[in-house]
XYZ file of C-alpha atoms in Angstrom:
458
model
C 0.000 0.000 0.000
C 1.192 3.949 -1.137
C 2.171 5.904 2.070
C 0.988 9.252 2.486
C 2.096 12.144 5.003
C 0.635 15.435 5.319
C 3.253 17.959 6.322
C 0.917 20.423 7.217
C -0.155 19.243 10.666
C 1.481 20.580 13.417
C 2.735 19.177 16.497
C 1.655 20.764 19.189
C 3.288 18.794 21.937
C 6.915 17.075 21.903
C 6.905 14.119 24.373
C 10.009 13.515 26.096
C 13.482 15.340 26.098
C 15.310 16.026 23.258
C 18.398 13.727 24.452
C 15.856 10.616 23.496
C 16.192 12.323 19.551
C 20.011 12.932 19.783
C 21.428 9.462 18.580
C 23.796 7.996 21.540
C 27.088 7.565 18.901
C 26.416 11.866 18.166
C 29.765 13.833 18.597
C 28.300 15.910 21.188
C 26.623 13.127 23.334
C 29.984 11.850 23.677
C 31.386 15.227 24.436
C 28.473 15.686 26.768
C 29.610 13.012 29.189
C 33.326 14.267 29.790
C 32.824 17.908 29.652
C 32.563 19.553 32.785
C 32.260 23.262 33.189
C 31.548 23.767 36.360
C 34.228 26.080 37.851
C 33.470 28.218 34.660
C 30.959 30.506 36.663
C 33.754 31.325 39.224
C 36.077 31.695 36.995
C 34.882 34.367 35.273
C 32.265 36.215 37.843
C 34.942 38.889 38.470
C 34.437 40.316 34.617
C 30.318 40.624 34.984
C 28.938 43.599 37.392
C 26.578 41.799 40.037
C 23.031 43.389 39.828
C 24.172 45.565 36.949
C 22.746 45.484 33.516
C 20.410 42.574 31.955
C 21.535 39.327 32.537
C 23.991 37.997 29.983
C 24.522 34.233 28.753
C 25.312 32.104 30.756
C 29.101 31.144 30.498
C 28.718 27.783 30.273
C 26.350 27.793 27.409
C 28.691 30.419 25.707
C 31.394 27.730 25.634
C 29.552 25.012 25.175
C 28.222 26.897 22.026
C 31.620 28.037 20.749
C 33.184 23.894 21.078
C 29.809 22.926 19.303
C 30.411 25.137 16.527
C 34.470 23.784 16.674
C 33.543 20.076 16.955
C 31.168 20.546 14.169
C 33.251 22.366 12.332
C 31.290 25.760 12.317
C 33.333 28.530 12.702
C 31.557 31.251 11.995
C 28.859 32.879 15.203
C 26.284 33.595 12.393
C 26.214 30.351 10.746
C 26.936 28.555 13.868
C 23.465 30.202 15.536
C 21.729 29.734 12.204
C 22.373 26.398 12.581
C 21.544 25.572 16.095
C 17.832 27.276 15.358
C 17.043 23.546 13.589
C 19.695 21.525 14.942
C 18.227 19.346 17.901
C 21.633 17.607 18.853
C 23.157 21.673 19.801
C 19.782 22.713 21.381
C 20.203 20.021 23.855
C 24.058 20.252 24.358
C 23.655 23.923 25.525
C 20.487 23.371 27.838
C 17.905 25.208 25.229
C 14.356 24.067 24.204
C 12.593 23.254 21.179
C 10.874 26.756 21.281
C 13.204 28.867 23.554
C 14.866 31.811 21.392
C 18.372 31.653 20.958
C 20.786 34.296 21.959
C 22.335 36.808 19.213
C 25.425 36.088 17.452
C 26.769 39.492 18.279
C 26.877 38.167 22.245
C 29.723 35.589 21.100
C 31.567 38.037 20.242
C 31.445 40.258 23.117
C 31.922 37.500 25.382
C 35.253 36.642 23.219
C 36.408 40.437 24.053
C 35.206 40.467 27.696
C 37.068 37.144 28.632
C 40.070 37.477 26.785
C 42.209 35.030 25.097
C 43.372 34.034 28.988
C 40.094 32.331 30.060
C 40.002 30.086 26.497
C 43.532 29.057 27.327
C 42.173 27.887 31.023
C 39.208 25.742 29.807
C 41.656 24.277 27.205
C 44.376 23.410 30.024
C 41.472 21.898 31.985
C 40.920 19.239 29.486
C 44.451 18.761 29.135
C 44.147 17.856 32.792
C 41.264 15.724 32.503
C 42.852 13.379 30.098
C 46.180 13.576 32.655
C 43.331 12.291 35.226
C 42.023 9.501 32.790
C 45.725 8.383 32.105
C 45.179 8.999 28.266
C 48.051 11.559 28.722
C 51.287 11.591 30.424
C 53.186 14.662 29.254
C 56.587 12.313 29.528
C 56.894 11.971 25.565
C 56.318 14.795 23.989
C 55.806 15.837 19.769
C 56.518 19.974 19.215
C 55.668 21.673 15.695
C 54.473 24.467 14.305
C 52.008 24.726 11.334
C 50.747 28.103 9.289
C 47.657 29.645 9.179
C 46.288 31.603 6.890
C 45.421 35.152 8.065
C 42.093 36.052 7.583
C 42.881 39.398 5.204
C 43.062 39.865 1.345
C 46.047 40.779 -0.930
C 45.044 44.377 -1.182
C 45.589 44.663 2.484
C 49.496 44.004 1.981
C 51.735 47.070 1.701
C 55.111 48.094 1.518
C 55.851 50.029 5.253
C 56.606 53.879 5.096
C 56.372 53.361 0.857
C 53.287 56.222 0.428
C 54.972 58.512 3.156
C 58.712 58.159 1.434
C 57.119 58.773 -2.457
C 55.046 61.863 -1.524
C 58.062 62.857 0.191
C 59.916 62.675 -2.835
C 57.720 63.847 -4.847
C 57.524 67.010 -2.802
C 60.897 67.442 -3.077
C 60.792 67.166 -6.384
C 63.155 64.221 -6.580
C 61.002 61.874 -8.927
C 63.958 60.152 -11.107
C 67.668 60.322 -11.007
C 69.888 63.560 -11.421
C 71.120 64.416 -14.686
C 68.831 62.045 -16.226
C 70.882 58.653 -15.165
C 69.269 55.424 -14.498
C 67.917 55.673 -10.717
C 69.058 53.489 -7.972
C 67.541 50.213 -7.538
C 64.470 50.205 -5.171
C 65.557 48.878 -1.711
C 62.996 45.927 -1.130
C 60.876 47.147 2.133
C 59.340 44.487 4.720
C 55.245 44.288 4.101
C 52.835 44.914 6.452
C 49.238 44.151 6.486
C 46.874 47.316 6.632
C 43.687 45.328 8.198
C 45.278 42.776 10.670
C 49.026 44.273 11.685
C 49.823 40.909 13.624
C 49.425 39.277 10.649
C 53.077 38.730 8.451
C 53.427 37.009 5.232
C 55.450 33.811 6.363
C 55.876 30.616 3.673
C 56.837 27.099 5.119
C 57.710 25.822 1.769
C 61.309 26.597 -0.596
C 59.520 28.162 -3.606
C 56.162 28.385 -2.224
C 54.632 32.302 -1.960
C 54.645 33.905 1.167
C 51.062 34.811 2.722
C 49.634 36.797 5.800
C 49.838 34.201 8.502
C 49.949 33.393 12.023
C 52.472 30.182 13.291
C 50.562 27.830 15.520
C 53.024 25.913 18.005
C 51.775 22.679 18.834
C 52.457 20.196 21.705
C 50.861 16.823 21.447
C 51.301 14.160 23.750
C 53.009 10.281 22.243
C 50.196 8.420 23.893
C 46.905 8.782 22.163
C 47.372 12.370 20.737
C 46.081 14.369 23.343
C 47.445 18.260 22.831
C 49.055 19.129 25.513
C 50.336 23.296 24.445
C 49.207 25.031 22.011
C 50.706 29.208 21.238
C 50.231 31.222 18.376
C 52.714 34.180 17.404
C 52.990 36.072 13.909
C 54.046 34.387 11.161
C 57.321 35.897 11.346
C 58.247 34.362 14.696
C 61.056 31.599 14.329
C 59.478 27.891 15.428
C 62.173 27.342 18.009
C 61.530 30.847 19.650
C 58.866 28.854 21.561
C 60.211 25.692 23.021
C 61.277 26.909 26.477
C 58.457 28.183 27.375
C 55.796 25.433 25.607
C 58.147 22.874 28.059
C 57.405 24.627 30.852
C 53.478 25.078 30.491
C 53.494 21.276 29.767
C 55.304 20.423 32.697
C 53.259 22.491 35.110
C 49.959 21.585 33.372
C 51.007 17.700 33.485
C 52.832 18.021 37.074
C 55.244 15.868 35.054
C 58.682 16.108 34.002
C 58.986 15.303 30.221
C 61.800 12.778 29.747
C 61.639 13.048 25.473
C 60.481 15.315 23.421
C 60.760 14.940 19.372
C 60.768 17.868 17.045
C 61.489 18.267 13.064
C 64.330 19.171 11.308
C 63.919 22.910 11.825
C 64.097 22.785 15.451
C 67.802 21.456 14.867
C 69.853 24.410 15.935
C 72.171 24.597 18.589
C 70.238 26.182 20.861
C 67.520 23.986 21.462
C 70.023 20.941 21.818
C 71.421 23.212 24.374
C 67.863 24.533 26.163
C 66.853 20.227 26.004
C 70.142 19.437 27.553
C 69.764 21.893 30.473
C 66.475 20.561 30.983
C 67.806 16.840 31.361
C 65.639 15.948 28.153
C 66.391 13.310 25.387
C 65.994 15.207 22.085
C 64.680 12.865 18.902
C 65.408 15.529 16.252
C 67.130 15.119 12.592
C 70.326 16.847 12.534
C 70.608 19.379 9.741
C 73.526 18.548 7.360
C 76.537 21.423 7.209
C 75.909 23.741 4.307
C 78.522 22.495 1.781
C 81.468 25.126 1.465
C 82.716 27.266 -1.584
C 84.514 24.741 -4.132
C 88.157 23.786 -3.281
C 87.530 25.510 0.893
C 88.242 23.493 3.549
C 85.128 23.194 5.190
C 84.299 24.440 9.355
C 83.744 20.022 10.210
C 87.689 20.056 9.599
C 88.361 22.650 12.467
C 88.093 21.278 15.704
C 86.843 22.814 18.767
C 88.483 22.982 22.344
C 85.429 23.689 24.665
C 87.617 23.516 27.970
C 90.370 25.668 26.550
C 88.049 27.976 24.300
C 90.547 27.389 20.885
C 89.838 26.410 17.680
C 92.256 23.708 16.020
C 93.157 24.079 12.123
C 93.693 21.342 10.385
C 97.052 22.378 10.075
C 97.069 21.956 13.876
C 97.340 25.912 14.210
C 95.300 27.912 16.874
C 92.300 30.202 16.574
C 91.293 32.151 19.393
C 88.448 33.821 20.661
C 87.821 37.075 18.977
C 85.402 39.677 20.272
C 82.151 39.023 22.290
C 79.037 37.045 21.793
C 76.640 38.311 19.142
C 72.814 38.297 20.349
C 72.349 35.089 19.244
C 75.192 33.789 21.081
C 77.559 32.981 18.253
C 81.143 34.078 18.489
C 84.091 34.579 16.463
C 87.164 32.616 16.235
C 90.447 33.775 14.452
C 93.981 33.075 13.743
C 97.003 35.663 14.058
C 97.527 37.175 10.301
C 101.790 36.265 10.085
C 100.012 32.699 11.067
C 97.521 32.324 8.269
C 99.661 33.624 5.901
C 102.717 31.383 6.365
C 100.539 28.690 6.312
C 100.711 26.133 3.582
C 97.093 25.700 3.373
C 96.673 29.065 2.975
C 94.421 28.477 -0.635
C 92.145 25.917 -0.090
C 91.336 27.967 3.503
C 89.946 31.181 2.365
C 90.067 33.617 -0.414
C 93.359 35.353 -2.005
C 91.863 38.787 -0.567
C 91.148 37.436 2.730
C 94.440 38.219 4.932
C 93.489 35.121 7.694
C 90.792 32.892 8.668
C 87.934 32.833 10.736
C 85.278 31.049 11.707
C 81.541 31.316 14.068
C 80.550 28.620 15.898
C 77.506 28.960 18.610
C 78.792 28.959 22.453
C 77.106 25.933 23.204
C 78.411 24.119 19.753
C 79.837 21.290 21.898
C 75.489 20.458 22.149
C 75.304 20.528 18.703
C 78.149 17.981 18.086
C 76.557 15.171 20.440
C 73.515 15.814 18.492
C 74.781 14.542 15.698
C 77.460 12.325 16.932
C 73.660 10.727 18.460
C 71.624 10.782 15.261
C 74.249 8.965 13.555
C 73.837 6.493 15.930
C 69.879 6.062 15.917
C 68.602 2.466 16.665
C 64.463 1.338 16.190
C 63.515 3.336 19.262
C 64.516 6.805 18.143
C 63.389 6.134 14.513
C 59.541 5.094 16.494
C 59.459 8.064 18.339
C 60.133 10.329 15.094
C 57.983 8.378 12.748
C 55.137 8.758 15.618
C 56.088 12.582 15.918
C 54.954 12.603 12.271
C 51.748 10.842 12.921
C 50.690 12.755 15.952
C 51.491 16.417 15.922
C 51.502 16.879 12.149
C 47.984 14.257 11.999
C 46.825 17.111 14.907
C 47.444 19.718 12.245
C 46.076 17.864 9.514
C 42.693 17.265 11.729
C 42.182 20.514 13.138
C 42.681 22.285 9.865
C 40.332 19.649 7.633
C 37.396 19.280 10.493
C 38.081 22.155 12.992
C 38.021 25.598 11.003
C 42.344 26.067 11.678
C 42.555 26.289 8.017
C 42.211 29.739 7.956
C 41.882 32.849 10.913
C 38.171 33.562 10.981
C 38.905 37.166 12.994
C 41.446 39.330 13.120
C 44.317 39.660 15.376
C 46.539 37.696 17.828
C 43.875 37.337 20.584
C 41.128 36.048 18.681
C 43.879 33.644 16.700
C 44.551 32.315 19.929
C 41.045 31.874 21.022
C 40.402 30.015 17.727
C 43.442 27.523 18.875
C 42.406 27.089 22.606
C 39.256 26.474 21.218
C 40.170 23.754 18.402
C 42.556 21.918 20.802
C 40.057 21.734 23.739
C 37.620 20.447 21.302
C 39.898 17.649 19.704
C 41.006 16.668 23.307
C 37.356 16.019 24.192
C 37.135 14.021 21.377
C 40.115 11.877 22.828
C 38.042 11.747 26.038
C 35.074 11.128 24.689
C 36.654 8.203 22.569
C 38.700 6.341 25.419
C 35.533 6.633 27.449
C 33.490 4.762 24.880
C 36.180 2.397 24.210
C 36.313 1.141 28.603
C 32.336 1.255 27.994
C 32.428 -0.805 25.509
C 34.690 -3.658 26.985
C 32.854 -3.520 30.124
C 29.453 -4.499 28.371
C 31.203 -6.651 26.524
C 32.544 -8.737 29.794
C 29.712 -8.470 31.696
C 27.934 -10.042 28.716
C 30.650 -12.669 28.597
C 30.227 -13.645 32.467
C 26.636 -13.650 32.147
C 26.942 -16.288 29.750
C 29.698 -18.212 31.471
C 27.086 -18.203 34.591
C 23.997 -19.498 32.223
């Protein structure tokens, strides 16, 4: 028999809750059961003026709005409300009826500037804590890298700093081509700036690739199930080792544990960060970079060996170069032979150039770091070559996941706070997910033995 159904007829009552039409295996059910928010209201009573004013959102609903819209991939407060008017599953993860009116859009976003980028970092250590608690995540092996993100400002934003103020300067001065009519000088190449986000900076992670406004996201994930464990954001100018210190630290006093390995890419290979990891009693699993191959017929720096305990420099015609000057900001210093030295030499032409009058060389002040790093990646055995192949799998899989299913593919606002908001946000939410998975997983196995002894018993 032909079904019919008249869509006309209205429903005028909706027995039971709207949990019993959320299915159980939903990505916020599972969230649901992990998340806890209480200490939210605390937290951030001190920014809201009691009796004061209509009564805002409430905070937990704010968040619990702003990880639906992460875990659903909806970044954007408009669509993300325009959704959750006919979407039963976020109705019921924020507390809200069938027929109760949502709040505005525009209240995300004051709530975002009111709290600051400081209260998103809190609820995202919280979960980082939760999975410490549910033994998911140690913070003993740790996976650091640093991924770009794609500012969110056009191409006609970009310009050249000071270049308007300098040409109407010149033109002023009536200085628009070269004297006499010769060829003018060749325009110096100016750093860029964007006009609509400033902390924005065109950054490229790729040989040959264009630079584009970006923000670097530095990323901490833990070896055990993936569970992210730091998470900072800086321009896209900023350096991906200028972070390390202080990412250790945060893990270590978020964890209460002191991180025994910690595994980074090739770009972290510089000798300060074998240094920093030494200091901190750490075992680094990072690829040494090879030496950049010298000029043709040069005896390269490998060949000169260094005297940490005495502070020389030995040639490899066993001659001395000593410590010239200070150390440079960086920490790199110069080391030099006496001229009469150098130029009685009989190496003298494969060491340096015929206008050259001696040689000299920079090495970093903590070089002799840099040395057992690659005297130890020369040596690497199935344990160090597990830990970097799982580096690859768990901080760069984080990037790949957050930036395919949690809206990190691209800044939705502008500036550094909000970027970091975004991050705090997209790391608490995959975290949960971990949560929310191992949870399922023990659930799972218990059913499955109590259904096991219960037929033992029959």
């Amino acid at each position: 028999m032909l079904g019919q159904r008249d869509r006309r007829q209205p429903e005028l009552f909706v027995a039971g809750s709207l949990r019993d039409l959320v299915p159980e295996d939903h990505v916020l059910v599972r969230v649901d059961k992990v998340l806890d928010l209480s200490w939210l209201e605390a937290e951030v009573a001190g920014l809201y003026h009691a009796g004061i004013g209509r009564p805002g959102i409430a905070p937990e609903v704010a968040v619990r709005l702003m990880l639906a819209g992460m875990l659903l991939g909806i970044v954007h407060d408009r669509r993300l409300m325009r959704e959750a008017q006919v979407n039963l599953a976020i109705r019921w993860f924020i507390g809200y009826g069938l027929h109760e009116p949502l709040p505005d859009h525009s209240s995300l976003t004051r709530i975002r500037q009111r709290w600051g980028a400081e209260r998103f970092e809190r609820i995202f250590r919280r979960t980082v804590q939760a999975c410490v608690a549910a033994r998911i995540a140690t913070g003993e092996v740790v996976h650091l890298d640093s991924s770009l993100i794609r500012a969110n400002v056009s191409w006609d934003a970009i310009a050249r700093r000071h270049v308007a103020a300098v040409e109407s300067a010149n033109t002023e001065d009536g200085e628009s081509g070269a004297p006499d009519g010769g060829t003018s000088r060749r325009r110096v190449a100016l750093p860029s700036a964007c006009t609509t986000d400033p902390d924005a900076s065109l950054a490229t992670n790729r040989k040959g690739r264009r630079s584009e406004p970006s923000y670097k996201h530095h990323t901490a994930v833990d070896a055990g199930c993936g569970v992210v464990l730091d998470v900072a954001v800086t321009t896209g100018a900023v350096h991906d080792t200028q972070t390390v210190g202080a990412q250790l630290d945060a893990i270590s006093a978020t964890t209460g544990a002191a991180i025994r390995t910690a595994s980074m890419d090739a770009s972290y290979a510089i000798t300060r960060v074998f240094a920093e990891l030494e200091a901190r009693r750490i075992e680094a699993i990072i690829p040494t970079k090879a030496e950049h191959p010298p000029k043709r017929g040069v005896i390269p720096v490998r060949r000169f060996k260094l005297d940490a305990k005495n502070r020389v420099v030995r040639c490899p015609a066993k001659r001395l170069l000593r410590l010239h000057g200070k150390p440079d900001s960086d920490g790199f210093q110069a080391y030099r032979a006496r001229v009469p030295v150098c130029q009685a030499c009989r190496l003298r032409p494969k060491c340096f150039g015929a206008t050259m009058k001696r040689r000299a060389i920079l090495l970093h002040q903590d070089h002799p770091a840099l040395l057992r790093a690659r005297r130890k990646y020369a040596r690497w055995q199935e344990r160090e070559r597990g830990v970097y192949r799982s580096h690859r799998i768990r901080v760069e899989g984080y990037h790949g996941e957050a930036k395919t299913w949690h809206g990190l593919g691209r800044a939705v606002r502008r500036g550094l706070d909000n970027m970091r908001i975004q991050a705090y946000l997209a790391a608490a939410a995959v975290n949960l997910k971990r949560l929310a998975a191992v949870l399922r997983l023990i659930l799972a196995c218990a059913r499955q033995r109590s259904t096991g002894f219960q037929q033992k018993a029959a």
